[in-house]
Amino acid sequence: MDQSKIDALRARPVSPQLHLIDGKQVPTSDGATMDVLSPLDGQVLTTIAKGTTADMESAIASARAAFDDRRWAGQPPAARKKVLLKWADLIESNALELAVLGVRDNGTEIGMAIKAEPGSAAGTIRYYAEALDKVYGEIAPTQSDVLGLIHKEPVGVVGAIIPWNFPLMIGAWKLGPALAMGNSVVLKPAETASLSLMRMVELAHEAGLPSGVLNAVTGEGAVVGEAMGLSMDVDVLVFTGSGGTGRRLMEYSARSNMKRVYLELGGKSPNIIFADAPDLDEAAKVAAHGIFRNAGQVCVAGSRLLIEASIHDEFVAKVAEVAKGMQVGDPLSLKTAIGAVNSDRQLDQNLGFVKTATAEGGQIIMGGNRILRETGGYFMEPTIVTGVTPDATLAQKEVFGPVLAVTAFETEEDAIRIANSTVYGLAGAVWTSNLSRAHRVVRDVRTGVMHVNTYGGADGTVPLGGVGQSGNGHDKSLHALEKYINLKTAWIKL
Ligand code: ADP
């Protein structure tokens, strides 16, 4: 990657962002806009359309019309595949532009953004493009005078609500399988990370996606997101974000048409280090990266570090050493390891958690403060708090910031009990050289993803989803397709 190209893109003015409804850029019905503040300097980057309920309803109507006349689902699979593959190519050929725009909007360090955002999104769209003609119905083993056909149909209109931490990656996790299965989609990006995702939606149209099949409305979650949740014409709602919003979406569903709701929520994922880990230096490096990259704004972040008591002090020192070497600052510099916190609201929340942690007896080993105030941006030091008891707020609540909660344990049973002592169950890891122990811990820790002697790595072939209050349903892999199809039985007398 080339710093000069990044710097040229950083200086580009950003046009005001409109909605994309029925293939056209349209302003809000009442003309209202919202300022987009860049977390890099706290300055206004541009504006986005501040959607109204009427805008959302018009986007849903457009998606419904596109679904009903089968302009997308009715195309031969090879034609749909071609459009999606072209879209993936366009995402790739515009990767740097997309990544830089996204970073100016959400603050992720560019080194991570380029891989995790356009890079991942293109791969995801391509994966589901390739899958779309490999998923088909079944013939049931019935008695011989009937034919029982099981069709797999698209569900209709999918509503997708996307968070701000990885808008392209997570957007593609929803859009890829939803569009591959022939659905129409209405998308609602996050207020503080709409720009790159809206550009990705434009690229879908450049790739040949028919108008109305993919519509996107920007604005406040509590307005346009709520209108989507309460719509009688949205058949499935898919969401990644906070537990509070997830809970609301289920309520909206219950109060409207009982649409299916799939949630990918937060986590408080345990990273468990046994004294017999194969390489403690590697474990420390991965532990630090697993919580501090993207300033901890990662749903699967290893935010609880559980360390066997005999190596506690030594291991904490190693993690702190790695963290000290991780440069916090300008997210558009290739040297930066930890970018900006997404918003001042999020930064205040992070600092509040640190204060509570010390009030509850935790010791700050490093960090704890806002830094680089002179930039006007929202930056926070990587923060390590030790002596966090399993029932402390910092062990129980998701921070979604660069704050690591450290707890010592004595035995394997202890580690598993502590790991399972939150309402969440998204990810986790165990570091050990003992094969049997690795399998026992994988089995007994209640999560959707467990890593062994690594953290955070996975590709699109494996599902990602939580248990407990980390959510339901899965993104990624062929299993994600199930959210976007209905099974229909045809029972035919022969
Ligand atoms: P955070 O608090 O970290 O911003 P949210 O869950 O609020 O996380 O945000 C994730 C997404 O949910 C964003 O696109 C946001 O606009 C949307 N959202 C927020 N509140 C609501 C709501 N009441 N109804 C629907 N969507 C919402």
Short mmCIF file of C-alpha atoms and ligand atoms in Angstrom, two decimals:
data_model
loop_
_atom_site.label_atom_id
_atom_site.label_comp_id
_atom_site.label_asym_id
_atom_site.label_seq_id
_atom_site.Cartn_x
_atom_site.Cartn_y
_atom_site.Cartn_z
CA MET A 1 0.00 0.00 0.00
CA ASP A 2 1.17 3.45 -0.86
CA GLN A 3 0.95 6.31 1.67
CA SER A 4 0.95 8.98 -1.03
CA LYS A 5 -2.16 7.51 -2.67
CA ILE A 6 -3.89 7.45 0.71
CA ASP A 7 -2.94 11.08 1.35
CA ALA A 8 -4.30 12.14 -2.04
CA LEU A 9 -7.62 10.44 -1.27
CA ARG A 10 -7.71 11.92 2.23
CA ALA A 11 -7.80 15.43 0.76
CA ARG A 12 -10.78 14.80 -1.51
CA PRO A 13 -13.95 16.71 -0.66
CA VAL A 14 -16.88 14.39 0.12
CA SER A 15 -20.21 15.22 -1.53
CA PRO A 16 -23.36 15.27 0.58
CA GLN A 17 -24.79 11.76 0.70
CA LEU A 18 -28.36 11.17 -0.45
CA HIS A 19 -30.55 8.08 -0.14
CA LEU A 20 -30.50 5.47 -2.91
CA ILE A 21 -34.08 4.53 -3.66
CA ASP A 22 -35.28 2.79 -6.81
CA GLY A 23 -31.87 3.20 -8.40
CA LYS A 24 -31.83 6.97 -7.90
CA GLN A 25 -30.11 9.34 -5.49
CA VAL A 26 -32.87 11.14 -3.62
CA PRO A 27 -32.88 13.67 -0.78
CA THR A 28 -34.96 13.27 2.36
CA SER A 29 -38.69 13.97 1.92
CA ASP A 30 -38.36 17.08 4.11
CA GLY A 31 -34.88 18.03 2.87
CA ALA A 32 -33.21 17.45 6.27
CA THR A 33 -29.56 16.44 6.54
CA MET A 34 -27.20 15.39 9.36
CA ASP A 35 -23.58 16.47 9.76
CA VAL A 36 -21.00 13.71 9.58
CA LEU A 37 -18.19 14.43 12.06
CA SER A 38 -14.90 12.78 11.23
CA PRO A 39 -13.41 11.00 14.26
CA LEU A 40 -9.97 11.94 12.89
CA ASP A 41 -10.36 15.62 13.74
CA GLY A 42 -13.90 16.20 15.00
CA GLN A 43 -14.64 18.34 11.93
CA VAL A 44 -17.64 18.14 9.62
CA LEU A 45 -16.71 15.82 6.75
CA THR A 46 -19.97 16.10 4.83
CA THR A 47 -23.68 15.55 5.43
CA ILE A 48 -25.97 12.57 5.02
CA ALA A 49 -29.69 12.64 4.30
CA LYS A 50 -31.58 12.51 7.60
CA GLY A 51 -34.21 10.00 6.58
CA THR A 52 -37.85 10.15 7.57
CA THR A 53 -40.39 7.39 8.04
CA ALA A 54 -41.77 8.34 4.61
CA ASP A 55 -38.32 7.79 3.03
CA MET A 56 -38.05 4.36 4.59
CA GLU A 57 -41.55 3.47 3.45
CA SER A 58 -40.74 4.55 -0.07
CA ALA A 59 -37.57 2.41 -0.08
CA ILE A 60 -39.53 -0.58 1.19
CA ALA A 61 -42.22 -0.04 -1.46
CA SER A 62 -39.53 0.05 -4.14
CA ALA A 63 -38.00 -3.20 -2.83
CA ARG A 64 -41.44 -4.83 -2.69
CA ALA A 65 -42.27 -3.83 -6.28
CA ALA A 66 -38.90 -5.16 -7.46
CA PHE A 67 -39.50 -8.44 -5.68
CA ASP A 68 -43.06 -8.85 -6.88
CA ASP A 69 -42.24 -8.41 -10.57
CA ARG A 70 -39.30 -10.81 -10.21
CA ARG A 71 -36.88 -8.50 -12.00
CA TRP A 72 -34.06 -10.03 -9.97
CA ALA A 73 -35.26 -13.38 -8.62
CA GLY A 74 -36.66 -14.22 -12.06
CA GLN A 75 -33.34 -13.83 -13.85
CA PRO A 76 -31.40 -17.00 -14.69
CA PRO A 77 -28.94 -17.85 -11.92
CA ALA A 78 -26.02 -17.37 -14.30
CA ALA A 79 -27.14 -13.79 -14.97
CA ARG A 80 -27.45 -13.00 -11.26
CA LYS A 81 -24.07 -14.55 -10.63
CA LYS A 82 -22.52 -12.38 -13.33
CA VAL A 83 -23.86 -9.19 -11.72
CA LEU A 84 -22.64 -10.15 -8.25
CA LEU A 85 -19.20 -11.15 -9.54
CA LYS A 86 -18.92 -7.85 -11.40
CA TRP A 87 -19.90 -6.08 -8.19
CA ALA A 88 -17.11 -7.88 -6.31
CA ASP A 89 -14.65 -6.84 -9.03
CA LEU A 90 -15.76 -3.21 -8.77
CA ILE A 91 -15.37 -3.27 -4.98
CA GLU A 92 -11.87 -4.58 -5.48
CA SER A 93 -10.91 -2.07 -8.15
CA ASN A 94 -12.20 0.77 -5.93
CA ALA A 95 -10.77 -0.74 -2.74
CA LEU A 96 -8.47 2.05 -1.66
CA GLU A 97 -11.04 4.76 -2.34
CA LEU A 98 -13.67 2.82 -0.37
CA ALA A 99 -11.29 2.14 2.50
CA VAL A 100 -10.09 5.74 2.84
CA LEU A 101 -13.64 7.12 2.67
CA GLY A 102 -14.69 4.63 5.33
CA VAL A 103 -11.76 5.51 7.60
CA ARG A 104 -12.50 9.23 7.36
CA ASP A 105 -16.02 8.41 8.46
CA ASN A 106 -15.46 5.75 11.15
CA GLY A 107 -11.81 6.00 12.28
CA THR A 108 -10.52 2.44 11.77
CA GLU A 109 -6.77 2.32 11.10
CA ILE A 110 -6.21 2.02 7.35
CA GLY A 111 -3.96 -1.04 7.59
CA MET A 112 -6.84 -3.00 9.03
CA ALA A 113 -9.59 -1.27 7.04
CA ILE A 114 -8.19 -2.09 3.64
CA LYS A 115 -8.21 -5.83 4.39
CA ALA A 116 -11.23 -6.04 6.63
CA GLU A 117 -13.44 -3.72 4.64
CA PRO A 118 -13.31 -3.75 0.80
CA GLY A 119 -11.05 -6.79 0.80
CA SER A 120 -13.41 -8.85 2.90
CA ALA A 121 -16.56 -7.45 1.26
CA ALA A 122 -15.41 -8.37 -2.26
CA GLY A 123 -14.56 -11.89 -1.07
CA THR A 124 -17.93 -12.29 0.60
CA ILE A 125 -19.93 -11.11 -2.42
CA ARG A 126 -17.92 -13.43 -4.65
CA TYR A 127 -18.44 -16.39 -2.29
CA TYR A 128 -22.23 -16.00 -2.38
CA ALA A 129 -22.24 -15.30 -6.12
CA GLU A 130 -20.52 -18.66 -6.60
CA ALA A 131 -22.93 -20.35 -4.19
CA LEU A 132 -26.19 -19.17 -5.68
CA ASP A 133 -26.62 -21.99 -8.22
CA LYS A 134 -25.52 -24.65 -5.78
CA VAL A 135 -28.46 -24.27 -3.43
CA TYR A 136 -31.66 -25.91 -4.57
CA GLY A 137 -34.66 -27.87 -3.41
CA GLU A 138 -35.20 -31.48 -2.46
CA ILE A 139 -37.49 -34.36 -3.31
CA ALA A 140 -38.79 -36.00 -0.15
CA PRO A 141 -38.84 -39.82 0.20
CA THR A 142 -42.66 -40.07 0.16
CA GLN A 143 -45.00 -42.95 -0.67
CA SER A 144 -44.94 -43.69 -4.39
CA ASP A 145 -48.30 -42.15 -5.38
CA VAL A 146 -47.23 -38.64 -4.41
CA LEU A 147 -44.32 -36.36 -5.10
CA GLY A 148 -43.16 -34.19 -2.20
CA LEU A 149 -41.11 -31.29 -3.48
CA ILE A 150 -39.33 -28.94 -1.12
CA HIS A 151 -38.71 -25.59 -2.78
CA LYS A 152 -36.24 -23.02 -1.48
CA GLU A 153 -37.71 -19.62 -2.17
CA PRO A 154 -36.42 -16.14 -1.48
CA VAL A 155 -38.22 -14.61 1.51
CA GLY A 156 -39.09 -11.29 -0.18
CA VAL A 157 -37.94 -7.99 1.28
CA VAL A 158 -34.97 -8.13 3.62
CA GLY A 159 -34.25 -5.21 5.96
CA ALA A 160 -30.59 -4.92 6.95
CA ILE A 161 -29.36 -2.63 9.74
CA ILE A 162 -25.59 -2.24 9.79
CA PRO A 163 -23.24 -0.97 12.53
CA TRP A 164 -20.37 1.48 12.22
CA ASN A 165 -17.31 -0.59 13.09
CA PHE A 166 -16.96 -2.53 9.81
CA PRO A 167 -19.70 -1.25 7.50
CA LEU A 168 -18.49 -2.92 4.29
CA MET A 169 -17.52 -6.25 5.79
CA ILE A 170 -20.71 -6.61 7.80
CA GLY A 171 -22.83 -5.05 5.06
CA ALA A 172 -21.53 -7.70 2.65
CA TRP A 173 -22.28 -10.46 5.16
CA LYS A 174 -25.95 -9.51 4.86
CA LEU A 175 -26.17 -8.28 1.25
CA GLY A 176 -24.24 -11.17 -0.32
CA PRO A 177 -26.49 -14.03 0.78
CA ALA A 178 -29.71 -11.96 0.68
CA LEU A 179 -29.18 -10.91 -2.95
CA ALA A 180 -27.75 -14.28 -3.99
CA MET A 181 -31.01 -15.95 -2.93
CA GLY A 182 -33.05 -13.51 -5.06
CA ASN A 183 -34.40 -11.20 -2.36
CA SER A 184 -34.81 -7.44 -2.50
CA VAL A 185 -33.07 -5.48 0.25
CA VAL A 186 -33.50 -2.24 2.13
CA LEU A 187 -30.34 -1.18 3.88
CA LYS A 188 -29.88 1.17 6.81
CA PRO A 189 -26.22 2.10 7.44
CA ALA A 190 -25.11 3.49 10.80
CA GLU A 191 -25.25 7.27 11.29
CA THR A 192 -21.49 7.45 11.88
CA ALA A 193 -20.41 5.13 9.04
CA SER A 194 -22.73 5.49 6.07
CA LEU A 195 -20.44 6.83 3.37
CA SER A 196 -18.40 3.85 2.18
CA LEU A 197 -21.38 1.52 2.41
CA MET A 198 -23.50 3.89 0.30
CA ARG A 199 -20.69 3.95 -2.27
CA MET A 200 -20.66 0.15 -2.26
CA VAL A 201 -24.41 0.19 -2.96
CA GLU A 202 -23.80 2.53 -5.92
CA LEU A 203 -21.23 0.07 -7.24
CA ALA A 204 -23.85 -2.70 -7.16
CA HIS A 205 -25.93 -0.63 -9.55
CA GLU A 206 -22.90 0.01 -11.76
CA ALA A 207 -22.47 -3.77 -11.87
CA GLY A 208 -25.97 -4.16 -13.28
CA LEU A 209 -28.18 -4.82 -10.26
CA PRO A 210 -31.68 -3.75 -11.36
CA SER A 211 -33.19 -0.62 -9.76
CA GLY A 212 -35.28 -1.23 -6.66
CA VAL A 213 -33.56 -4.50 -5.72
CA LEU A 214 -31.21 -2.76 -3.30
CA ASN A 215 -32.29 0.49 -1.64
CA ALA A 216 -30.46 2.35 1.09
CA VAL A 217 -31.75 4.99 3.49
CA THR A 218 -29.47 6.95 5.81
CA GLY A 219 -30.39 8.66 9.06
CA GLU A 220 -31.19 7.98 12.67
CA GLY A 221 -31.75 4.46 13.89
CA ALA A 222 -34.57 5.59 16.12
CA VAL A 223 -36.42 7.00 13.08
CA VAL A 224 -35.63 5.09 9.89
CA GLY A 225 -34.48 1.94 11.68
CA GLU A 226 -37.67 1.90 13.69
CA ALA A 227 -39.77 2.44 10.55
CA MET A 228 -38.04 -0.56 8.98
CA GLY A 229 -38.57 -2.67 12.10
CA LEU A 230 -42.27 -1.80 12.29
CA SER A 231 -42.96 -2.23 8.56
CA MET A 232 -45.63 -4.71 7.55
CA ASP A 233 -43.79 -5.22 4.28
CA VAL A 234 -40.34 -6.30 5.48
CA ASP A 235 -40.16 -10.10 5.74
CA VAL A 236 -36.81 -10.61 7.46
CA LEU A 237 -34.74 -8.23 9.53
CA VAL A 238 -31.00 -8.81 9.87
CA PHE A 239 -28.94 -6.76 12.27
CA THR A 240 -25.51 -6.34 13.79
CA GLY A 241 -25.19 -3.92 16.69
CA SER A 242 -25.92 -3.42 20.35
CA GLY A 243 -28.09 -5.62 22.54
CA GLY A 244 -30.44 -2.75 23.35
CA THR A 245 -31.24 -2.15 19.70
CA GLY A 246 -31.52 -5.89 19.09
CA ARG A 247 -34.12 -6.14 21.82
CA ARG A 248 -36.07 -3.27 20.24
CA LEU A 249 -36.03 -4.97 16.85
CA MET A 250 -37.65 -8.05 18.35
CA GLU A 251 -40.31 -5.81 19.89
CA TYR A 252 -40.92 -4.09 16.54
CA SER A 253 -41.37 -7.49 14.96
CA ALA A 254 -43.85 -8.58 17.64
CA ARG A 255 -45.78 -5.33 17.27
CA SER A 256 -45.99 -5.56 13.46
CA ASN A 257 -45.90 -8.58 11.16
CA MET A 258 -43.80 -10.99 13.25
CA LYS A 259 -40.99 -10.76 10.69
CA ARG A 260 -38.04 -13.06 11.35
CA VAL A 261 -35.30 -11.19 13.22
CA TYR A 262 -31.66 -12.30 13.14
CA LEU A 263 -29.32 -10.57 15.55
CA GLU A 264 -25.55 -10.43 15.85
CA LEU A 265 -24.92 -8.57 19.09
CA GLY A 266 -22.10 -7.84 21.46
CA GLY A 267 -19.69 -10.00 23.36
CA LYS A 268 -17.38 -10.12 26.34
CA SER A 269 -15.19 -12.77 24.86
CA PRO A 270 -12.75 -14.66 27.11
CA ASN A 271 -9.20 -15.21 25.92
CA ILE A 272 -7.91 -17.96 28.22
CA ILE A 273 -4.16 -18.37 28.70
CA PHE A 274 -2.84 -21.50 30.40
CA ALA A 275 0.74 -21.69 31.65
CA ASP A 276 1.37 -24.50 29.13
CA ALA A 277 0.55 -22.30 26.12
CA PRO A 278 2.95 -23.21 23.30
CA ASP A 279 4.38 -19.70 22.92
CA LEU A 280 3.60 -17.03 25.51
CA ASP A 281 5.17 -14.26 23.43
CA GLU A 282 2.93 -15.07 20.49
CA ALA A 283 -0.06 -15.40 22.83
CA ALA A 284 0.67 -11.94 24.29
CA LYS A 285 1.00 -10.37 20.86
CA VAL A 286 -2.25 -11.88 19.65
CA ALA A 287 -4.04 -10.98 22.90
CA ALA A 288 -3.03 -7.32 22.53
CA HIS A 289 -4.04 -7.19 18.87
CA GLY A 290 -7.24 -9.07 19.67
CA ILE A 291 -8.46 -6.25 21.90
CA PHE A 292 -6.71 -3.10 20.71
CA ARG A 293 -6.99 -3.17 16.89
CA ASN A 294 -9.74 -0.87 15.62
CA ALA A 295 -9.62 0.64 19.12
CA GLY A 296 -11.45 -2.41 20.47
CA GLN A 297 -14.48 -1.74 18.29
CA VAL A 298 -14.81 -5.34 17.21
CA CYS A 299 -17.72 -7.53 18.26
CA VAL A 300 -15.48 -10.59 18.71
CA ALA A 301 -12.73 -8.65 20.53
CA GLY A 302 -10.98 -10.69 23.24
CA SER A 303 -11.98 -8.19 25.90
CA ARG A 304 -11.51 -10.49 28.91
CA LEU A 305 -8.05 -11.93 29.41
CA LEU A 306 -8.16 -14.90 31.79
CA ILE A 307 -4.64 -15.88 32.86
CA GLU A 308 -3.52 -18.87 34.89
CA ALA A 309 -2.34 -17.41 38.20
CA SER A 310 1.20 -18.86 38.00
CA ILE A 311 2.03 -16.77 34.90
CA HIS A 312 -0.26 -13.81 35.57
CA ASP A 313 2.33 -11.07 36.23
CA GLU A 314 4.75 -12.26 33.58
CA PHE A 315 2.01 -12.47 30.95
CA VAL A 316 0.42 -9.10 31.77
CA ALA A 317 3.88 -7.53 31.39
CA LYS A 318 4.25 -9.13 27.96
CA VAL A 319 0.84 -7.87 26.79
CA ALA A 320 1.63 -4.37 28.07
CA GLU A 321 4.94 -4.44 26.22
CA VAL A 322 3.20 -5.29 22.95
CA ALA A 323 0.52 -2.63 23.56
CA LYS A 324 3.20 0.01 24.18
CA GLY A 325 4.56 -0.69 20.72
CA MET A 326 1.16 -0.16 19.08
CA GLN A 327 1.03 3.39 17.80
CA VAL A 328 -2.23 5.22 18.40
CA GLY A 329 -3.04 8.08 16.05
CA ASP A 330 -3.86 9.20 12.54
CA PRO A 331 -5.98 6.37 11.16
CA LEU A 332 -4.84 7.20 7.63
CA SER A 333 -1.17 6.62 8.41
CA LEU A 334 0.14 3.19 7.53
CA LYS A 335 2.24 3.31 10.70
CA THR A 336 -0.80 3.49 12.95
CA ALA A 337 -1.82 0.32 14.78
CA ILE A 338 -4.79 1.77 16.69
CA GLY A 339 -7.04 4.32 14.99
CA ALA A 340 -9.74 6.57 16.36
CA VAL A 341 -12.71 5.84 18.54
CA ASN A 342 -15.77 6.25 16.32
CA SER A 343 -17.50 9.13 18.12
CA ASP A 344 -17.14 11.39 21.15
CA ARG A 345 -20.15 9.60 22.67
CA GLN A 346 -18.35 6.27 22.39
CA LEU A 347 -15.15 7.77 23.81
CA ASP A 348 -17.01 9.15 26.85
CA GLN A 349 -18.59 5.75 27.35
CA ASN A 350 -15.16 4.04 27.25
CA LEU A 351 -13.71 6.46 29.81
CA GLY A 352 -16.74 5.93 32.02
CA PHE A 353 -16.06 2.18 32.04
CA VAL A 354 -12.46 2.77 33.14
CA LYS A 355 -13.62 4.96 36.01
CA THR A 356 -16.12 2.36 37.15
CA ALA A 357 -13.47 -0.37 36.90
CA THR A 358 -11.13 1.42 39.29
CA ALA A 359 -13.99 2.27 41.64
CA GLU A 360 -14.75 -1.46 41.75
CA GLY A 361 -11.17 -2.38 42.69
CA GLY A 362 -9.45 -2.88 39.32
CA GLN A 363 -5.87 -1.61 38.84
CA ILE A 364 -4.92 0.28 35.71
CA ILE A 365 -1.64 -1.19 34.48
CA MET A 366 -1.52 1.06 31.46
CA GLY A 367 -3.61 3.64 29.64
CA GLY A 368 -7.02 4.83 30.73
CA ASN A 369 -7.02 8.26 29.08
CA ARG A 370 -8.06 10.24 26.07
CA ILE A 371 -5.00 11.34 24.08
CA LEU A 372 -4.09 13.52 21.09
CA ARG A 373 -6.76 16.07 22.04
CA GLU A 374 -4.91 18.68 19.99
CA THR A 375 -5.98 16.86 16.79
CA GLY A 376 -9.65 17.35 17.67
CA GLY A 377 -10.02 13.60 17.01
CA TYR A 378 -11.29 10.89 19.34
CA PHE A 379 -8.28 8.87 20.49
CA MET A 380 -7.80 6.66 23.51
CA GLU A 381 -4.78 4.87 24.92
CA PRO A 382 -4.81 1.07 24.94
CA THR A 383 -5.90 0.31 28.49
CA ILE A 384 -5.21 -2.72 30.67
CA VAL A 385 -7.04 -3.24 33.95
CA THR A 386 -5.99 -6.09 36.23
CA GLY A 387 -7.70 -7.56 39.29
CA VAL A 388 -11.10 -7.48 37.58
CA THR A 389 -13.41 -9.79 39.47
CA PRO A 390 -15.78 -11.92 37.39
CA ASP A 391 -18.80 -9.97 38.64
CA ALA A 392 -17.28 -6.50 38.08
CA THR A 393 -18.89 -4.21 35.52
CA LEU A 394 -15.80 -4.41 33.32
CA ALA A 395 -16.10 -8.21 33.23
CA GLN A 396 -19.83 -8.18 32.60
CA LYS A 397 -20.55 -5.34 30.16
CA GLU A 398 -19.27 -4.83 26.64
CA VAL A 399 -17.16 -1.65 26.40
CA PHE A 400 -16.57 -1.71 22.64
CA GLY A 401 -13.35 0.20 23.22
CA PRO A 402 -9.61 -0.44 23.78
CA VAL A 403 -10.02 -1.68 27.33
CA LEU A 404 -8.78 -5.10 28.43
CA ALA A 405 -10.13 -6.68 31.62
CA VAL A 406 -7.66 -9.11 33.22
CA THR A 407 -8.64 -11.83 35.69
CA ALA A 408 -6.46 -14.58 37.17
CA PHE A 409 -7.67 -18.17 37.53
CA GLU A 410 -6.30 -21.25 39.32
CA THR A 411 -7.71 -24.31 37.55
CA GLU A 412 -9.29 -25.33 34.25
CA GLU A 413 -12.71 -25.58 35.94
CA ASP A 414 -12.22 -22.10 37.31
CA ALA A 415 -11.35 -20.73 33.87
CA ILE A 416 -14.44 -22.28 32.28
CA ARG A 417 -16.71 -21.06 35.08
CA ILE A 418 -15.41 -17.50 34.76
CA ALA A 419 -15.55 -17.65 30.94
CA ASN A 420 -19.23 -18.63 31.16
CA SER A 421 -20.17 -16.03 33.76
CA THR A 422 -21.60 -13.36 31.42
CA VAL A 423 -24.85 -13.12 29.46
CA TYR A 424 -22.82 -13.15 26.23
CA GLY A 425 -21.41 -15.96 24.12
CA LEU A 426 -19.82 -14.71 20.94
CA ALA A 427 -16.15 -15.71 20.73
CA GLY A 428 -13.27 -16.90 22.86
CA ALA A 429 -9.91 -18.64 22.81
CA VAL A 430 -7.85 -21.13 24.73
CA TRP A 431 -4.05 -21.20 24.67
CA THR A 432 -2.59 -24.54 25.75
CA SER A 433 -0.31 -27.34 24.55
CA ASN A 434 -2.58 -29.95 26.07
CA LEU A 435 -4.76 -31.36 23.30
CA SER A 436 -7.37 -32.82 25.62
CA ARG A 437 -7.65 -29.58 27.56
CA ALA A 438 -8.05 -27.61 24.32
CA HIS A 439 -10.98 -29.81 23.28
CA ARG A 440 -12.56 -29.72 26.74
CA VAL A 441 -12.43 -25.93 26.86
CA VAL A 442 -13.77 -25.61 23.29
CA ARG A 443 -16.64 -27.89 24.31
CA ASP A 444 -17.44 -26.27 27.64
CA VAL A 445 -17.16 -22.54 26.94
CA ARG A 446 -20.55 -21.35 25.65
CA THR A 447 -19.78 -19.29 22.53
CA GLY A 448 -20.35 -19.26 18.82
CA VAL A 449 -16.63 -19.27 17.94
CA MET A 450 -13.66 -20.71 19.88
CA HIS A 451 -10.07 -20.33 18.81
CA VAL A 452 -7.20 -22.57 19.89
CA ASN A 453 -3.73 -21.02 20.13
CA THR A 454 -4.81 -18.09 18.00
CA TYR A 455 -7.42 -15.34 18.13
CA GLY A 456 -9.71 -13.63 15.67
CA GLY A 457 -8.69 -15.37 12.48
CA ALA A 458 -11.36 -17.00 10.34
CA ASP A 459 -12.58 -16.76 6.79
CA GLY A 460 -15.91 -16.73 5.00
CA THR A 461 -16.24 -20.50 4.92
CA VAL A 462 -17.10 -20.74 8.63
CA PRO A 463 -20.17 -19.30 10.35
CA LEU A 464 -20.09 -16.43 12.83
CA GLY A 465 -22.90 -16.11 15.33
CA GLY A 466 -23.45 -15.95 19.02
CA VAL A 467 -25.32 -17.76 21.75
CA GLY A 468 -27.09 -16.22 24.72
CA GLN A 469 -27.39 -12.45 24.43
CA SER A 470 -24.76 -12.35 21.70
CA GLY A 471 -27.46 -13.13 19.20
CA ASN A 472 -29.03 -15.75 16.99
CA GLY A 473 -28.54 -16.81 13.39
CA HIS A 474 -25.23 -16.79 11.58
CA ASP A 475 -23.38 -14.61 9.15
CA LYS A 476 -20.83 -16.10 6.73
CA SER A 477 -20.60 -19.61 5.25
CA LEU A 478 -23.37 -21.48 3.42
CA HIS A 479 -25.35 -21.56 6.68
CA ALA A 480 -26.05 -17.83 6.35
CA LEU A 481 -28.18 -18.57 3.28
CA GLU A 482 -30.82 -20.19 5.47
CA LYS A 483 -31.85 -16.79 6.82
CA TYR A 484 -32.75 -15.59 3.36
CA ILE A 485 -34.89 -18.49 2.11
CA ASN A 486 -38.29 -19.93 2.85
CA LEU A 487 -39.00 -23.63 2.52
CA LYS A 488 -42.18 -24.40 0.60
CA THR A 489 -43.62 -27.87 0.21
CA ALA A 490 -45.45 -28.91 -2.94
CA TRP A 491 -47.41 -32.14 -2.30
CA ILE A 492 -48.37 -33.58 -5.69
CA LYS A 493 -50.71 -36.49 -6.28
CA LEU A 494 -49.35 -38.64 -9.09
P1 ADP B 1 -24.27 1.70 18.90
O1 ADP B 1 -24.98 2.09 20.17
O2 ADP B 1 -22.98 1.08 19.15
O3 ADP B 1 -24.23 2.78 17.87
P2 ADP B 1 -26.57 0.52 17.79
O4 ADP B 1 -27.10 -0.83 18.03
O5 ADP B 1 -27.33 1.67 18.35
O6 ADP B 1 -25.09 0.52 18.29
O7 ADP B 1 -26.36 0.78 16.24
C1 ADP B 1 -26.33 -0.20 15.24
C2 ADP B 1 -27.30 0.16 14.14
O8 ADP B 1 -28.60 0.14 14.70
C3 ADP B 1 -27.11 1.54 13.52
O9 ADP B 1 -27.34 1.45 12.13
C4 ADP B 1 -28.20 2.34 14.19
O10 ADP B 1 -28.65 3.42 13.41
C5 ADP B 1 -29.29 1.31 14.32
N1 ADP B 1 -30.30 1.64 15.35
C6 ADP B 1 -30.11 2.33 16.50
N2 ADP B 1 -31.27 2.45 17.18
C7 ADP B 1 -32.22 1.83 16.44
C8 ADP B 1 -33.64 1.62 16.60
N3 ADP B 1 -34.30 2.07 17.64
N4 ADP B 1 -34.28 0.92 15.64
C9 ADP B 1 -33.60 0.43 14.57
N5 ADP B 1 -32.30 0.61 14.35
C10 ADP B 1 -31.61 1.31 15.27
#
